[in-house]
PDB file of C-alpha atoms in Angstrom:
ATOM      1  CA  ALA A   1     -13.307  13.713   2.278  1.00 83.00           C
ATOM      2  CA  GLN A   2     -17.025  14.241   2.396  1.00 82.00           C
ATOM      3  CA  PHE A   3     -17.002  12.693   5.570  1.00 83.00           C
ATOM      4  CA  GLY A   4     -14.256  14.905   7.288  1.00 83.00           C
ATOM      5  CA  CYS A   5     -16.285  18.102   5.814  1.00 84.00           C
ATOM      6  CA  ASP A   6     -19.750  16.590   7.689  1.00 83.00           C
ATOM      7  CA  LEU A   7     -17.929  16.057  10.528  1.00 83.00           C
ATOM      8  CA  LEU A   8     -16.333  19.298  10.873  1.00 86.00           C
ATOM      9  CA  PHE A   9     -19.232  21.465   9.375  1.00 85.00           C
ATOM     10  CA  GLY A  10     -21.986  19.643  10.244  1.00 84.00           C
ATOM     11  CA  THR A  11     -24.631  18.506   7.102  1.00 74.00           C
ATOM     12  CA  ASP A  12     -28.682  18.800   6.786  1.00 57.00           C
ATOM     13  CA  HIS A  13     -28.439  14.897   6.202  1.00 47.00           C
ATOM     14  CA  THR A  14     -25.583  14.002   9.087  1.00 44.00           C
ATOM     15  CA  GLU A  15     -26.826  12.345  12.157  1.00 48.00           C
ATOM     16  CA  THR A  16     -24.704  11.524  15.032  1.00 47.00           C
ATOM     17  CA  LEU A  17     -26.312   9.078  17.886  1.00 45.00           C
ATOM     18  CA  GLY A  18     -30.221  10.261  16.525  1.00 50.00           C
ATOM     19  CA  LYS A  19     -29.052  13.935  17.181  1.00 50.00           C
ATOM     20  CA  LYS A  20     -28.378  16.461  14.361  1.00 55.00           C
ATOM     21  CA  HIS A  21     -25.007  16.678  13.630  1.00 59.00           C
ATOM     22  CA  GLU A  22     -23.483  20.567  13.735  1.00 73.00           C
ATOM     23  CA  GLY A  23     -19.853  20.313  13.194  1.00 84.00           C
ATOM     24  CA  ILE A  24     -17.334  20.869  15.053  1.00 87.00           C
ATOM     25  CA  ILE A  25     -14.993  23.324  13.483  1.00 87.00           C
ATOM     26  CA  ARG A  26     -15.736  26.208  16.140  1.00 87.00           C
ATOM     27  CA  GLU A  27     -13.413  23.913  18.174  1.00 89.00           C
ATOM     28  CA  PHE A  28     -10.364  24.184  16.187  1.00 91.00           C
ATOM     29  CA  VAL A  29     -11.034  27.857  14.180  1.00 88.00           C
ATOM     30  CA  GLU A  30     -13.225  30.279  16.085  1.00 87.00           C
ATOM     31  CA  ASP A  31     -13.600  33.000  13.241  1.00 88.00           C
ATOM     32  CA  ASP A  32     -15.854  31.699  10.126  1.00 88.00           C
ATOM     33  CA  ALA A  33     -13.996  33.717   7.426  1.00 89.00           C
ATOM     34  CA  GLU A  34     -11.947  30.767   6.212  1.00 89.00           C
ATOM     35  CA  ASP A  35     -14.607  28.274   6.335  1.00 89.00           C
ATOM     36  CA  ASP A  36     -14.926  28.328   2.816  1.00 90.00           C
ATOM     37  CA  LEU A  37     -11.392  27.675   2.219  1.00 91.00           C
ATOM     38  CA  ILE A  38     -10.931  25.079   4.765  1.00 90.00           C
ATOM     39  CA  TYR A  39     -13.880  22.985   3.637  1.00 90.00           C
ATOM     40  CA  ARG A  40     -12.814  22.985  -0.509  1.00 91.00           C
ATOM     41  CA  ALA A  41      -9.180  22.016   0.533  1.00 93.00           C
ATOM     42  CA  ILE A  42     -10.340  19.069   2.577  1.00 91.00           C
ATOM     43  CA  PHE A  43     -13.034  18.258   0.079  1.00 92.00           C
ATOM     44  CA  ASN A  44     -10.899  18.456  -2.828  1.00 89.00           C
ATOM     45  CA  HIS A  45      -7.705  16.597  -0.706  1.00 87.00           C
ATOM     46  CA  ASN A  46      -8.769  12.892  -2.336  1.00 84.00           C
ATOM     47  CA  ARG A  47     -10.477  14.198  -5.597  1.00 84.00           C
ATOM     48  CA  TYR A  48      -8.360  12.664  -8.797  1.00 80.00           C
ATOM     49  CA  ARG A  49      -8.536  16.392  -9.855  1.00 85.00           C
ATOM     50  CA  ILE A  50      -9.211  19.403  -7.993  1.00 88.00           C
ATOM     51  CA  GLN A  51     -12.443  21.264  -8.304  1.00 89.00           C
ATOM     52  CA  GLU A  52     -12.334  23.576 -11.674  1.00 91.00           C
ATOM     53  CA  ASP A  53     -14.098  26.557 -10.075  1.00 93.00           C
ATOM     54  CA  LEU A  54     -11.422  27.273  -7.216  1.00 94.00           C
ATOM     55  CA  ASP A  55      -9.667  30.796  -6.857  1.00 95.00           C
ATOM     56  CA  GLU A  56      -5.821  30.603  -6.776  1.00 95.00           C
ATOM     57  CA  ARG A  57      -6.020  30.398  -2.898  1.00 95.00           C
ATOM     58  CA  GLN A  58      -8.144  27.818  -3.018  1.00 95.00           C
ATOM     59  CA  GLN A  59      -6.122  26.201  -4.945  1.00 94.00           C
ATOM     60  CA  LYS A  60      -2.859  26.372  -3.586  1.00 96.00           C
ATOM     61  CA  PHE A  61      -4.358  25.375  -0.454  1.00 95.00           C
ATOM     62  CA  SER A  62      -5.911  22.400  -2.082  1.00 95.00           C
ATOM     63  CA  HIS A  63      -2.679  20.921  -3.504  1.00 95.00           C
ATOM     64  CA  ILE A  64      -1.093  21.446  -0.434  1.00 95.00           C
ATOM     65  CA  LEU A  65      -3.279  19.280   1.251  1.00 95.00           C
ATOM     66  CA  ARG A  66      -3.728  16.872  -1.479  1.00 95.00           C
ATOM     67  CA  ASP A  67       0.602  16.615  -1.551  1.00 95.00           C
ATOM     68  CA  ALA A  68       0.347  16.121   2.030  1.00 95.00           C
ATOM     69  CA  ASP A  69      -2.219  13.050   1.512  1.00 94.00           C
ATOM     70  CA  LYS A  70      -0.319  11.175  -1.218  1.00 94.00           C
ATOM     71  CA  ILE A  71       2.666  11.325   1.151  1.00 95.00           C
ATOM     72  CA  ASP A  72       0.922  10.117   4.135  1.00 94.00           C
ATOM     73  CA  ILE A  73      -0.182   7.677   2.397  1.00 94.00           C
ATOM     74  CA  LEU A  74       3.184   6.249   1.152  1.00 94.00           C
ATOM     75  CA  ARG A  75       4.083   6.128   4.952  1.00 94.00           C
ATOM     76  CA  VAL A  76       1.384   4.120   5.844  1.00 95.00           C
ATOM     77  CA  ASN A  77       1.799   1.688   2.651  1.00 94.00           C
ATOM     78  CA  THR A  78       5.136   1.390   4.520  1.00 94.00           C
ATOM     79  CA  GLU A  79       4.351   1.159   7.939  1.00 95.00           C
ATOM     80  CA  THR A  80       0.992  -1.147   7.427  1.00 96.00           C
ATOM     81  CA  PRO A  81       1.420  -4.831   5.930  1.00 95.00           C
ATOM     82  CA  LEU A  82       0.420  -4.580   2.247  1.00 95.00           C
ATOM     83  CA  GLU A  83      -1.720  -7.325   2.944  1.00 96.00           C
ATOM     84  CA  ASP A  84      -4.123  -5.358   5.364  1.00 96.00           C
ATOM     85  CA  ILE A  85      -4.150  -2.135   3.363  1.00 95.00           C
ATOM     86  CA  TYR A  86      -5.082  -4.425  -0.198  1.00 95.00           C
ATOM     87  CA  ASN A  87      -7.247  -6.954   1.677  1.00 95.00           C
ATOM     88  CA  CYS A  88      -4.923  -9.962   0.383  1.00 96.00           C
ATOM     89  CA  THR A  89      -2.775 -12.884   1.292  1.00 96.00           C
ATOM     90  CA  THR A  90       0.829 -12.494   1.083  1.00 96.00           C
ATOM     91  CA  LYS A  91       0.802 -15.284  -1.707  1.00 97.00           C
ATOM     92  CA  GLU A  92      -1.558 -13.133  -3.588  1.00 97.00           C
ATOM     93  CA  LEU A  93       0.631 -10.192  -3.400  1.00 97.00           C
ATOM     94  CA  VAL A  94       3.941 -11.652  -4.058  1.00 97.00           C
ATOM     95  CA  SER A  95       3.103 -14.280  -7.067  1.00 97.00           C
ATOM     96  CA  CYS A  96       0.870 -11.589  -9.141  1.00 97.00           C
ATOM     97  CA  LYS A  97       2.103  -9.510 -12.246  1.00 98.00           C
ATOM     98  CA  VAL A  98       1.322  -5.933 -12.244  1.00 98.00           C
ATOM     99  CA  THR A  99      -1.213  -5.792 -15.200  1.00 98.00           C
ATOM    100  CA  GLU A 100      -0.135  -4.345 -18.585  1.00 98.00           C
ATOM    101  CA  GLU A 101      -2.981  -1.177 -18.342  1.00 98.00           C
ATOM    102  CA  VAL A 102      -1.534  -0.307 -14.976  1.00 98.00           C
ATOM    103  CA  MET A 103       2.387  -0.433 -16.525  1.00 98.00           C
ATOM    104  CA  GLU A 104       1.131   1.941 -19.135  1.00 98.00           C
ATOM    105  CA  SER A 105      -0.463   4.197 -16.799  1.00 97.00           C
ATOM    106  CA  PHE A 106       3.052   4.282 -14.909  1.00 98.00           C
ATOM    107  CA  ARG A 107       5.476   4.615 -17.644  1.00 98.00           C
ATOM    108  CA  GLN A 108       2.644   7.653 -18.817  1.00 97.00           C
ATOM    109  CA  ARG A 109       3.565   9.312 -15.554  1.00 96.00           C
ATOM    110  CA  HIS A 110       0.079   9.192 -14.330  1.00 94.00           C
ATOM    111  CA  ALA A 111      -1.481   8.450 -11.251  1.00 94.00           C
ATOM    112  CA  VAL A 112      -3.290   4.505 -11.472  1.00 96.00           C
ATOM    113  CA  LEU A 113      -6.512   5.111 -11.677  1.00 94.00           C
ATOM    114  CA  ARG A 114      -8.538   2.479  -8.960  1.00 93.00           C
ATOM    115  CA  THR A 115     -10.398   1.315 -12.132  1.00 95.00           C
ATOM    116  CA  LEU A 116      -7.572   0.166 -13.393  1.00 97.00           C
ATOM    117  CA  LYS A 117      -6.381  -1.935 -10.666  1.00 97.00           C
ATOM    118  CA  LYS A 118      -7.284  -5.452 -11.050  1.00 97.00           C
ATOM    119  CA  VAL A 119      -4.370  -7.501  -8.922  1.00 98.00           C
ATOM    120  CA  PRO A 120      -3.156  -6.996  -5.282  1.00 98.00           C
ATOM    121  CA  VAL A 121       0.343  -6.058  -7.014  1.00 98.00           C
ATOM    122  CA  ASP A 122      -1.553  -2.892  -9.118  1.00 98.00           C
ATOM    123  CA  HIS A 123      -2.364  -1.217  -5.848  1.00 97.00           C
ATOM    124  CA  VAL A 124       1.184  -1.270  -4.892  1.00 98.00           C
ATOM    125  CA  VAL A 125       2.121   0.579  -8.223  1.00 98.00           C
ATOM    126  CA  GLY A 126      -0.599   2.743  -7.835  1.00 97.00           C
ATOM    127  CA  HIS A 127       0.511   4.389  -4.732  1.00 97.00           C
ATOM    128  CA  ILE A 128       4.383   4.573  -6.337  1.00 97.00           C
ATOM    129  CA  SER A 129       2.580   6.438  -9.085  1.00 97.00           C
ATOM    130  CA  LEU A 130       0.975   9.242  -6.749  1.00 96.00           C
ATOM    131  CA  THR A 131       4.261  10.556  -6.819  1.00 96.00           C
ATOM    132  CA  TYR A 132       3.652  11.637 -10.470  1.00 96.00           C
ATOM    133  CA  GLU A 133       0.241  13.703  -8.798  1.00 94.00           C
ATOM    134  CA  LEU A 134       2.488  16.100  -6.125  1.00 95.00           C
ATOM    135  CA  VAL A 135       2.068  19.675  -7.258  1.00 94.00           C
ATOM    136  CA  PHE A 136       4.773  21.728  -5.422  1.00 94.00           C
ATOM    137  CA  PRO A 137       8.689  20.466  -5.974  1.00 92.00           C
ATOM    138  CA  MET A 138       8.805  20.530  -1.955  1.00 92.00           C
ATOM    139  CA  SER A 139       6.545  18.025  -1.815  1.00 94.00           C
ATOM    140  CA  VAL A 140       8.802  15.843  -4.538  1.00 92.00           C
ATOM    141  CA  HIS A 141      11.801  16.474  -2.294  1.00 89.00           C
ATOM    142  CA  MET A 142       9.872  15.321   1.193  1.00 91.00           C
ATOM    143  CA  MET A 143       8.532  12.333  -0.675  1.00 88.00           C
ATOM    144  CA  ALA A 144      11.855  10.988  -2.072  1.00 86.00           C
ATOM    145  CA  GLU A 145      13.643  11.984   1.216  1.00 89.00           C
ATOM    146  CA  GLN A 146      11.525  10.440   3.933  1.00 93.00           C
ATOM    147  CA  GLY A 147      12.818   7.137   2.119  1.00 94.00           C
ATOM    148  CA  TYR A 148       8.683   6.075   1.730  1.00 93.00           C
ATOM    149  CA  LEU A 149       8.913   6.191  -2.189  1.00 95.00           C
ATOM    150  CA  GLU A 150      12.128   3.873  -2.147  1.00 96.00           C
ATOM    151  CA  LYS A 151      11.127   1.441   0.347  1.00 96.00           C
ATOM    152  CA  LEU A 152       7.896   0.734  -1.420  1.00 96.00           C
ATOM    153  CA  MET A 153       9.623   0.725  -4.946  1.00 97.00           C
ATOM    154  CA  ASN A 154      12.117  -2.261  -3.355  1.00 96.00           C
ATOM    155  CA  PHE A 155       8.921  -4.385  -3.266  1.00 96.00           C
ATOM    156  CA  THR A 156       9.990  -8.259  -3.827  1.00 95.00           C
ATOM    157  CA  SER A 157       7.796 -10.195  -5.893  1.00 97.00           C
ATOM    158  CA  GLU A 158       8.184 -13.971  -5.934  1.00 97.00           C
ATOM    159  CA  ASN A 159       7.397 -13.568  -9.650  1.00 97.00           C
ATOM    160  CA  SER A 160      10.649 -13.057 -12.091  1.00 97.00           C
ATOM    161  CA  GLU A 161       8.410 -10.727 -14.576  1.00 98.00           C
ATOM    162  CA  THR A 162       7.163  -8.246 -11.476  1.00 98.00           C
ATOM    163  CA  GLN A 163      10.637  -8.005 -10.402  1.00 98.00           C
ATOM    164  CA  LYS A 164      11.366  -7.143 -14.073  1.00 98.00           C
ATOM    165  CA  GLN A 165       8.537  -4.727 -13.483  1.00 98.00           C
ATOM    166  CA  PHE A 166       9.837  -3.081 -10.741  1.00 98.00           C
ATOM    167  CA  GLU A 167      13.503  -2.710 -11.785  1.00 98.00           C
ATOM    168  CA  GLU A 168      11.805  -0.709 -14.587  1.00 98.00           C
ATOM    169  CA  ILE A 169       9.021   1.367 -12.063  1.00 98.00           C
ATOM    170  CA  ARG A 170      12.251   1.865  -9.928  1.00 98.00           C
ATOM    171  CA  ASP A 171      14.304   3.199 -13.437  1.00 98.00           C
ATOM    172  CA  VAL A 172      11.537   5.468 -14.460  1.00 97.00           C
ATOM    173  CA  MET A 173      11.238   7.199 -11.229  1.00 96.00           C
ATOM    174  CA  HIS A 174      14.197   7.618 -10.256  1.00 96.00           C
ATOM    175  CA  ARG A 175      14.728   9.236 -13.760  1.00 96.00           C
ATOM    176  CA  TYR A 176      11.534  11.402 -13.062  1.00 95.00           C
ATOM    177  CA  LEU A 177      13.231  12.404  -9.683  1.00 94.00           C
ATOM    178  CA  LYS A 178      16.233  13.725 -11.010  1.00 93.00           C
ATOM    179  CA  GLU A 179      13.905  15.592 -13.648  1.00 92.00           C
ATOM    180  CA  CYS A 180      12.510  17.107 -10.724  1.00 89.00           C
ATOM    181  CA  ASP A 181      15.483  18.124  -8.965  1.00 84.00           C
ATOM    182  CA  ASN A 182      16.620  19.961 -12.256  1.00 75.00           C
ATOM    183  CA  LEU A 183      13.490  22.130 -12.546  1.00 60.00           C
TER     184      LEU A 183
END
């Protein structure tokens, strides 16, 4: 997020090939009237929680970009080998068990914090749990409709305990999605 802001808007400390980087936002947007809105939406897009001092419009655009980012993360997790994303071997990924802290966070319908993830399969659950953080009903609908969530929830493990954990994960998430449909 910070890199994106620096790239678009420049900074006093960012240097590119020995030259001060002035930012490239004007290549995309001529008028600077929305610079603050664009900056804040980008800056907040990967935060666990957006800044509290945002006005209603800034919040809305920050949430739109955050939702889109979460949906894209699931897409990447289904189109790229998980071993590459999580920097692990297939054996490590399919043999470990989801840690209890990650399962408890998932059961409580929270996005799993990075600090809780200890083994490769925790990351899979963590990415599935991003669904809980979607703000807009349309985002939840799109997440389910695109099939990335279901594909990730159908993770296959060689560990029988992990397979049972993923049965629970699918059950909990399917109930959550039904509740979202009823809202």
